[in-house]
Amino acid sequence: MRVTRVRLPATGTIARADGERDVQGYRPDSYGDGFADVYDDWYGDLPGLHDTVRTVHRLAAGGPILELGCGTGRLAVPLAHLGAEVHGLDASAAMLDRLRAKPGGDRVTVHAGDMAEVEVGAAGPFTVVFIAFNTLFNLPSEDLQRRCFDRVARHLAPGGCFVVECFVPGDPPETVRDAVEVHTLDAARVVLRISRQDPDASTLSGQHVEFTEAGGVRLRPWHLRYGTPEDLDRFAAAAGMHLEERWADWTGRPFDDESTAHVSMYRAGPAPRPAE
């Protein structure tokens, strides 16, 4: 039996689009503010970075790119180094400050905002809009995830594409399942990852709890509302896009029933009719 494999998202929105508090008191910038100071240390060397950048750059073919949930610029800055016109949207000012401070960060046009709304002023349309590393699932409801697809479709250039990377949910537990894992263990600190999965709500919530030698305690909250690849296909179709390709990773490895993640490319417009 395959279990749900979860990688924490790059950054994103974990509250209602109207700015009011929602899931356990989180706001759109809760994740970013909680993880901005450690994000590059913990997640900066994730595998697949170069494959992601190379694939997005190839799909853009010289056109403008928008990353949703760009965070500290893990992907946006390398894309800009390749000469691409890159825009990044994120709800967290702390994350965007980190992006701007990086060498080459000034090459990325940043937009502060909710990825369920995708407000980027007069920028666009974009040849590629992408959202990596499960960040879509930071939106806490199906309605907000669907709204994200709808807003993206409005910002795509004719023939442009929306690329989404997410994990594939495994077999859910029969009841709510709690878990505690060790994230970091060294002489100066311990970081525990505490999570709760609710199969009925398709949610996974948790905290990274950091204990330091000096006696400090730091809480870093996160929340995911996950869905299947078929769920995302429905959102895309409702927004006027169609699934063109689906891979198991950013290298283009074929997606199959055993894949634990997917990279799905949605193209603006209806699916082409099969040749008769």
XYZ file of C-alpha atoms in Angstrom:
276
model
C 0.000 0.000 0.000
C 1.417 3.360 -0.965
C 1.306 5.967 1.778
C 0.869 9.651 1.243
C 4.223 11.248 0.560
C 4.356 14.904 1.454
C 7.007 17.473 0.736
C 6.451 20.843 2.304
C 5.649 23.597 -0.176
C 7.964 26.329 -1.273
C 5.647 28.988 0.061
C 2.148 30.171 -0.611
C -1.197 31.119 0.796
C -2.914 29.391 3.693
C -5.866 31.644 4.403
C -9.014 32.995 2.800
C -8.590 35.326 -0.124
C -10.432 38.112 1.700
C -7.606 38.317 4.228
C -9.616 37.120 7.222
C -8.263 34.433 9.476
C -9.311 30.944 8.496
C -7.530 27.606 8.946
C -6.433 27.482 12.583
C -5.767 31.212 12.571
C -3.358 31.216 9.618
C -3.095 34.163 7.270
C -1.743 34.321 3.707
C 1.734 35.175 4.990
C 1.827 32.699 7.898
C 3.938 30.078 6.151
C 6.374 32.568 4.669
C 6.859 34.490 7.890
C 7.325 31.239 9.786
C 9.910 29.733 7.449
C 11.637 32.667 5.700
C 14.678 32.643 7.994
C 15.345 28.909 7.527
C 13.874 28.164 4.112
C 17.053 28.328 2.057
C 18.953 26.366 4.708
C 16.331 23.614 4.887
C 15.078 23.470 1.305
C 17.543 25.367 -0.875
C 19.276 22.238 -2.176
C 16.204 20.157 -2.949
C 16.789 17.720 -5.821
C 15.395 18.693 -9.175
C 16.152 22.402 -9.050
C 18.150 22.442 -12.281
C 15.612 20.222 -14.053
C 12.785 22.534 -12.972
C 14.570 25.667 -14.147
C 15.617 24.084 -17.427
C 12.103 22.811 -18.214
C 10.333 26.079 -17.385
C 12.891 28.039 -19.404
C 12.398 25.721 -22.381
C 8.609 25.981 -22.239
C 8.751 29.772 -22.066
C 10.822 29.937 -25.279
C 11.849 33.508 -24.535
C 8.449 34.659 -23.293
C 7.647 36.089 -19.846
C 7.310 33.746 -16.865
C 5.266 34.052 -13.662
C 5.958 31.880 -10.626
C 3.227 31.604 -7.998
C 4.516 31.178 -4.457
C 8.020 32.219 -5.469
C 9.219 32.475 -1.871
C 12.903 33.298 -1.481
C 13.535 32.897 -5.204
C 14.855 29.333 -5.185
C 13.584 28.942 -8.769
C 12.842 32.494 -9.902
C 16.391 33.792 -9.433
C 18.092 31.001 -11.446
C 15.510 31.515 -14.194
C 16.326 35.216 -14.277
C 20.043 34.374 -14.465
C 19.267 32.571 -17.739
C 18.004 35.838 -19.161
C 14.289 35.148 -18.843
C 11.765 37.824 -17.929
C 10.630 36.476 -14.570
C 7.854 37.672 -12.288
C 7.232 36.183 -8.861
C 4.112 36.369 -6.696
C 4.119 35.651 -2.978
C 2.016 36.575 0.046
C 4.964 36.848 2.430
C 6.942 40.087 2.640
C 9.607 38.217 4.618
C 10.106 35.740 1.786
C 10.193 38.481 -0.850
C 12.772 40.421 1.177
C 15.016 37.347 1.093
C 14.537 37.058 -2.658
C 15.457 40.701 -3.265
C 18.601 40.365 -1.151
C 20.009 37.503 -3.219
C 22.550 38.124 -5.978
C 20.426 38.555 -9.085
C 17.263 39.029 -7.062
C 16.826 42.445 -8.610
C 16.272 40.734 -11.964
C 12.980 39.268 -10.705
C 9.901 41.506 -10.717
C 8.133 40.673 -7.478
C 4.448 41.066 -6.654
C 3.073 40.815 -3.125
C -0.265 39.059 -3.150
C -2.497 36.047 -2.775
C -2.034 33.301 -5.344
C -5.789 32.653 -5.306
C -6.205 36.106 -6.850
C -3.039 36.449 -9.019
C -3.005 40.243 -9.051
C 0.113 41.432 -10.894
C -0.956 44.865 -12.095
C -0.285 45.541 -15.753
C 2.218 42.678 -16.067
C 1.567 39.867 -18.495
C 0.200 38.059 -20.299
C 2.648 35.238 -19.575
C 3.885 32.440 -21.774
C 4.348 30.231 -18.700
C 2.805 30.414 -15.251
C 4.070 27.742 -12.879
C 3.656 26.642 -9.293
C 6.142 24.132 -7.898
C 6.743 21.904 -4.904
C 3.127 21.344 -3.766
C 2.547 25.059 -3.242
C -0.922 24.893 -4.804
C -2.018 22.755 -1.849
C -1.333 25.654 0.533
C -4.661 27.069 -0.593
C -6.938 25.642 2.109
C -10.047 24.809 0.088
C -11.102 23.365 -3.239
C -12.817 26.651 -4.090
C -9.603 28.648 -3.642
C -7.585 26.150 -5.651
C -10.172 26.307 -8.408
C -10.038 30.114 -8.259
C -6.274 30.010 -8.707
C -6.691 28.083 -11.975
C -9.321 30.563 -13.136
C -7.096 33.569 -12.392
C -4.089 31.951 -14.048
C -6.071 31.341 -17.242
C -6.758 35.079 -17.449
C -3.024 35.848 -17.307
C -1.849 33.368 -19.957
C -0.809 34.512 -23.401
C -2.580 32.750 -26.291
C -1.224 29.225 -26.343
C 0.492 29.748 -22.987
C 0.737 27.022 -20.354
C 0.239 26.553 -16.625
C 2.604 24.009 -15.051
C 1.805 22.523 -11.638
C 3.982 20.224 -9.517
C 2.245 18.322 -6.696
C 2.500 15.055 -4.820
C 0.035 12.272 -5.591
C -2.006 11.428 -2.482
C -1.630 7.821 -1.446
C -4.206 5.632 0.253
C -5.743 7.739 3.043
C -5.960 6.500 6.641
C -9.369 5.396 7.863
C -9.377 8.033 10.610
C -7.440 11.134 11.590
C -3.765 10.237 11.850
C -1.170 12.067 13.954
C 2.575 11.799 13.469
C 5.758 13.114 15.059
C 9.051 12.982 13.181
C 12.542 14.283 13.832
C 13.474 16.916 11.248
C 16.791 18.115 12.747
C 18.851 16.724 15.614
C 22.206 18.193 16.592
C 24.039 19.487 19.660
C 22.463 22.940 19.521
C 18.868 22.277 18.534
C 16.108 19.781 17.891
C 13.377 20.331 15.309
C 10.303 18.104 15.415
C 7.760 17.867 12.615
C 4.298 17.299 14.101
C 1.427 16.649 11.713
C -2.233 15.653 11.613
C -3.887 14.175 8.518
C -7.668 14.386 8.175
C -8.752 12.053 5.354
C -12.325 13.373 5.272
C -11.175 16.947 4.677
C -8.121 15.953 2.582
C -5.947 18.109 4.803
C -2.544 17.800 6.404
C -1.708 20.352 9.089
C 1.298 20.685 11.292
C 4.042 22.550 13.032
C 7.801 22.450 12.905
C 8.696 22.895 16.577
C 12.263 24.060 17.186
C 13.975 23.720 20.575
C 17.342 25.436 21.022
C 20.133 24.956 23.548
C 19.435 28.416 24.927
C 15.946 27.308 25.902
C 14.023 28.934 23.095
C 11.012 27.402 21.353
C 9.924 28.408 17.834
C 6.700 27.281 16.139
C 6.529 27.196 12.333
C 2.968 26.330 11.185
C 1.907 24.876 7.835
C -1.262 23.510 6.285
C -2.068 21.620 3.091
C -5.349 20.802 1.396
C -4.368 18.131 -1.109
C -6.113 16.749 -4.171
C -5.647 14.199 -6.916
C -4.319 14.869 -10.414
C -7.878 14.373 -11.649
C -9.064 17.151 -9.322
C -6.591 19.538 -10.923
C -7.682 18.443 -14.386
C -11.244 19.444 -13.476
C -10.102 22.856 -12.237
C -8.191 23.410 -15.465
C -11.117 22.408 -17.673
C -13.455 24.740 -15.791
C -10.958 27.559 -16.389
C -10.749 26.888 -20.126
C -7.483 24.939 -20.146
C -6.678 21.342 -21.022
C -4.070 18.831 -19.896
C -1.412 18.553 -22.567
C 1.281 16.560 -20.763
C 1.856 14.928 -17.394
C 5.220 13.715 -16.144
C 6.428 12.036 -12.976
C 9.053 14.754 -12.460
C 10.678 17.737 -14.147
C 12.924 15.533 -16.292
C 9.867 14.397 -18.250
C 9.922 10.861 -16.837
C 6.631 9.162 -17.791
C 3.830 9.354 -15.238
C 2.202 6.044 -14.256
C 0.147 4.439 -11.502
C 3.212 4.108 -9.269
C 4.231 7.769 -9.510
C 4.244 9.620 -6.185
C 4.365 13.084 -7.765
C 3.275 14.719 -10.982
C 4.218 17.697 -13.105
C 1.141 18.617 -15.129
C 1.185 21.059 -18.034
C -2.125 22.712 -18.884
C -2.470 24.605 -22.151
C -4.798 27.555 -22.659
C -7.800 26.740 -24.828
C -9.830 23.574 -25.437
C -8.159 20.253 -26.110
C -7.509 19.664 -29.816
C -9.836 17.219 -31.491
C -8.286 13.851 -32.325
C -7.496 13.311 -35.970
C -10.181 11.355 -37.777
